[in-house]
Phi, psi and omega in degrees: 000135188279324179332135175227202188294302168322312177288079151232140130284100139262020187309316186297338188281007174244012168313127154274012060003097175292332182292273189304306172306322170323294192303291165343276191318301162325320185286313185274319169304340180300277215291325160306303185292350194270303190310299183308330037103269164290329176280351190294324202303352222233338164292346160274337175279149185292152190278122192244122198303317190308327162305313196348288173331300215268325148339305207264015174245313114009295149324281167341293177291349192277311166336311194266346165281324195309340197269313183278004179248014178230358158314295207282310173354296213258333215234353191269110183322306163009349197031288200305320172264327152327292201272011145313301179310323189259354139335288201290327214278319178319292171351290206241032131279335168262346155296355167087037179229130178307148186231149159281152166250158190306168177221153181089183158214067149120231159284348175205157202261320172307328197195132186283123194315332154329301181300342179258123176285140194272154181278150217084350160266354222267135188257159213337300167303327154297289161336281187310304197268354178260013176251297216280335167298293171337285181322314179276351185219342151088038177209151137275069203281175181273357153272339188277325216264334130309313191285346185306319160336311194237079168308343166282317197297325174283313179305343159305287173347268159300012190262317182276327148320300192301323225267310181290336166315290203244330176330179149299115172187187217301317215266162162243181214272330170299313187286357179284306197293318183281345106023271160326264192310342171271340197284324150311280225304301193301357176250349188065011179284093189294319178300311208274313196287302171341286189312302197265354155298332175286310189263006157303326182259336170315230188007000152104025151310118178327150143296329167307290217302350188269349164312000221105139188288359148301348174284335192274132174339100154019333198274309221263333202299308197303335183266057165271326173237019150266357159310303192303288185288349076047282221293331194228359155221085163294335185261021137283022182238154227215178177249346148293352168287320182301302165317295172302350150298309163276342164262032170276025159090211171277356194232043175258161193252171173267152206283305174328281180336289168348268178007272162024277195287278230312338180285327176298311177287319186285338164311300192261035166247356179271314178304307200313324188288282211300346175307303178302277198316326186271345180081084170264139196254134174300143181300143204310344141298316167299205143301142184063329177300329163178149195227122165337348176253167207287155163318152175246132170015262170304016178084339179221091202270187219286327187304310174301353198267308197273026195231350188084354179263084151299165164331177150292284172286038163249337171287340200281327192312142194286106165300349197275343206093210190265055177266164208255144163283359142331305181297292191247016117349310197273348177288344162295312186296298196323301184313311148328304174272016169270317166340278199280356147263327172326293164338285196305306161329252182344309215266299178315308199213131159256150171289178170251163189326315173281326187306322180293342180291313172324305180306333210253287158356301183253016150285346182280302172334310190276328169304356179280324188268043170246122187218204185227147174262030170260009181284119173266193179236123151238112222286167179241139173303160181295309199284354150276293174340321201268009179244017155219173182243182176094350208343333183269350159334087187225207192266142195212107171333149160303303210282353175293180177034030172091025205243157180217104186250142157296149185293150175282116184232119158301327182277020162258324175195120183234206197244317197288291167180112190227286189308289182301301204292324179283348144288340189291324167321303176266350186233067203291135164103351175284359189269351164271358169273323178279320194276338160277340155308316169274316147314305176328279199282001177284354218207004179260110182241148149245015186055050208213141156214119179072265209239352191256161159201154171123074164240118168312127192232018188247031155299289171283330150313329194298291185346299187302324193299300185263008171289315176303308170319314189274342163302336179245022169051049094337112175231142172242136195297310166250030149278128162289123177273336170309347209246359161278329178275006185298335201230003136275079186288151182342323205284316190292314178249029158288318194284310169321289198298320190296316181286342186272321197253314182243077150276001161267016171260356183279141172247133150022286208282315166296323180303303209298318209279359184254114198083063201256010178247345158256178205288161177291359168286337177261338197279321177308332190267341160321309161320290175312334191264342143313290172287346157275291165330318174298305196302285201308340173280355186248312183308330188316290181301308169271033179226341131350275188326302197296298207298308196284337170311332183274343182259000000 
């Protein structure tokens, strides 16, 4: 049978109309059985060297529905199809064909699958928004399934996902997906890149352009470096990057198009970052998600151990080291009460104008010696590396080696406003979709830190917020920068700086060491208030570049 995963429809299995999925599932069981079918026949036939090919390719495809029906089994809101799906794949385990199993445990390597809510648990409201990603995207992924923690902050999330993805807008729908993918590639994310080569060729994307960003049309080549400096030195970019974009000839963008990309680019270099910081584990489809061969003894062989999928009771062990829960208990307690002298101070006294430009000056200084000691060079696989160019390209403290970027002051130019109205102009309603986004999570509290509750907790978002801001020589005028280092300890902003600037360098042993007494929900809404700083910090900067080009 010529059928490979592509050709199957799955469209229908995202229907809310049970009557249409039924049909969609029958249809795809068909084509399994047909498939199953023929190798048994061909395991029967005497062997011919010429077959060989067309065997193990044959195979493949039967392989990659099997892979994506043991997807839909664990990941599909669905009821019906869920336990269709573990129907068929039982079915042709008893024809005596390997059916695949999850690898891992669960959406993130980081935080045990028990603490995530599974899906089929989910209660009416939940239902609905894990039905409506399904619909837009025929996946549940293991980011919404992370991000499931703070449900308003996903239902944004994905409302501004779908709308820049499939909506109406500048772009056409391929050049979106491949967007994604260079903006990934540059974070080195493989997971992000995966996802969206599936849906670049759904969606009727050249097979070339994935070959390399040398294959892709002259117009996606030109934004190659404005990919490069966004992900690791935004505050190098000038409005001769813009001009040239836009004065390209026949391979020129229109200032909408521009919008666009930059947003699509700052969206997924961001994504890269909460990818990284949460340990998100490839999807149960992809590649690394999951493998044909049988369990081992011990439940785990030595490939998942180098893959990052330990045991289940080898994840719960505290990785930060030996520290007591006493010890970090009292780094709670501490934080709380630096909280509220900070508090009392501010009610007694303001610094004055110059002591805070002082403060801001030497937090910016001192974020350049923060760094982690797992740091390293990570070289990136061919099959990421090849949808950007630049590869040694990375991220570089500003202040080194004598280089001087001037400071950024948000009341000369911000996003409430400046920014939201010049995408909103040219990208109309995403700059209210983004900026409803960026509130959300700047302003999302349950009041509550580790064990304690009713705490004002936005003293320290600010902190985290403008700690980021300031790495990127962001300054807001009326803030004490002093009050970061009061309510950021070191560990943390290793874990900061790693994921806004290098995020394919976090590990494990920094999510652990930082905050070890609170829950993975805040260390997840920690995320968000990461990757929202980030985005606004790049939008900052390339939307600067366009207003002066446009003046």
């Amino acid at each position: 049978m010529a059928e490979g995963e592509n050709e199957v429809r799955w469209d229908g299995l995202c229907s809310r109309d049970s009557t249409t999925r039924e049909t969609a599932l029958e249809n795809i069981r068909q084509i399994i059985v047909r498939k199953t079918e023929c190798l048994r026949l061909v395991k029967e036939t005497p062997y011919r060297p010429a077959d060989g090919l067309s065997n193990a390719v044959s195979l493949d495809g039967l392989n990659k529905l099997l892979a994506h029906l043991l997807m839909l089994s664990k990941r599909c809101p669905f009821k019906d199809v869920r336990e269709k799906s573990e129907f068929i794949l039982k079915s042709v385990q008893e024809l005596g064909i390997r059916i695949p199993r999850p690898l891992g445990h669960g959406p993130s390597r980081f935080i045990p699958e028990k603490e995530i809510l599974q899906v089929g648990s989910e209660d009416a409201q939940m239902h609905t928004l894990f039905a409506d990603s399904f619909a837009a995207l025929g996946r549940l992924d293991n980011i919404t399934l992370v991000m499931v923690f703070h449900p308003q902050y996903l239902e944004s999330f994905l409302k501004t996902q779908h709308y820049l993805l499939q909506m109406d807008g500048p772009l056409p729908l391929h050049y979106r997906h491949y967007i994604g993918i260079m903006a990934a590639a540059r974070h080195q994310c493989s997971y992000l890149v995966n996802l969206h080569v599936n849906d670049f060729l759904h969606v009727g994307g050249d097979p070339k352009w994935l070959n390399g960003l040398e294959n892709a049309p002259q117009k996606l080549q030109n934004l190659g470096e404005l990919n490069k400096v966004l992900a690791h030195r935004p505050w190098l970019i000038t409005k001769e990057h813009i001009e040239g974009l836009l004065k390209a000839e026949e391979h020129s963008w229109s200032l909408a198009e521009l919008v666009h990309a930059v947003v699509l680019l700052t969206h997924y270099h961001s994504l890269a970052s909460f990818t990284f910081g949460c340990g998100i584990s490839p999807e149960i489809h992809c590649d690394g998600g999951h493998t044909f061969r049988p369990p081992s003894v011990s439940n785990y062989c030595i490939c998942d151990i180098t893959n990052g999928n330990h045991s289940v009771d080898e994840m719960q062990v505290n990785s930060a080291g030996n520290v007591s829960v006493s010890d970090s208990f009292f780094e709670v307690e501490a934080l709380m009460e630096k909280m509220k002298q900070l508090q009392e101070c501010r009610d007694e006294e303001e610094a004055s104008q110059e002591e805070m430009t002082s403060r801001f000056e030497i937090e910016k200084r001192e974020s350049m010696f923060v760094f982690s000691s797992d740091d390293e060079e990570v070289t990136p696989a061919r099959d990421v590396s090849r949808h950007f160019e630049d590869t040694s390209y990375g991220y570089k403290d500003f202040s080194r080696h004598g280089m001087h970027v001037p400071t950024f002051r948000v009341q000369d130019y911000c996003w409430e406003d400046h920014g939201y109205s010049l995408v909103n102009r040219l990208y109309p309603d995403v700059g209210q979709l983004i900026d409803e986004k960026f509130h959300i999570a700047y302003n999302l509290t349950y009041n509550t830190m580790a064990m304690h509750k009713d705490v004002d907790t936005s003293m320290l978002r600010r902190a985290i917020w403008n700690y980021i801001h300031c790495m990127f020589g962001i300054r807001y005028d009326d803030y004490d920068y002093g009050e970061i280092n009061q309510l950021l300890d070191r560990s943390f902003k290793v874990y900061i700086k790693t994921i806004v600037c290098t995020p394919e360098k976090v590990t494990k042993r920094m999510y652990d060491s930082f905050w070890r007494q609170f829950k993975h929900s805040e260390k997840v809404h920690v995320n968000l208030l990461l990757i929202e700083a980030r985005m606004q910090a790049e939008l900052l900067y390339a939307l600067r570049a366009i207003t002066r080009y446009m003046t």
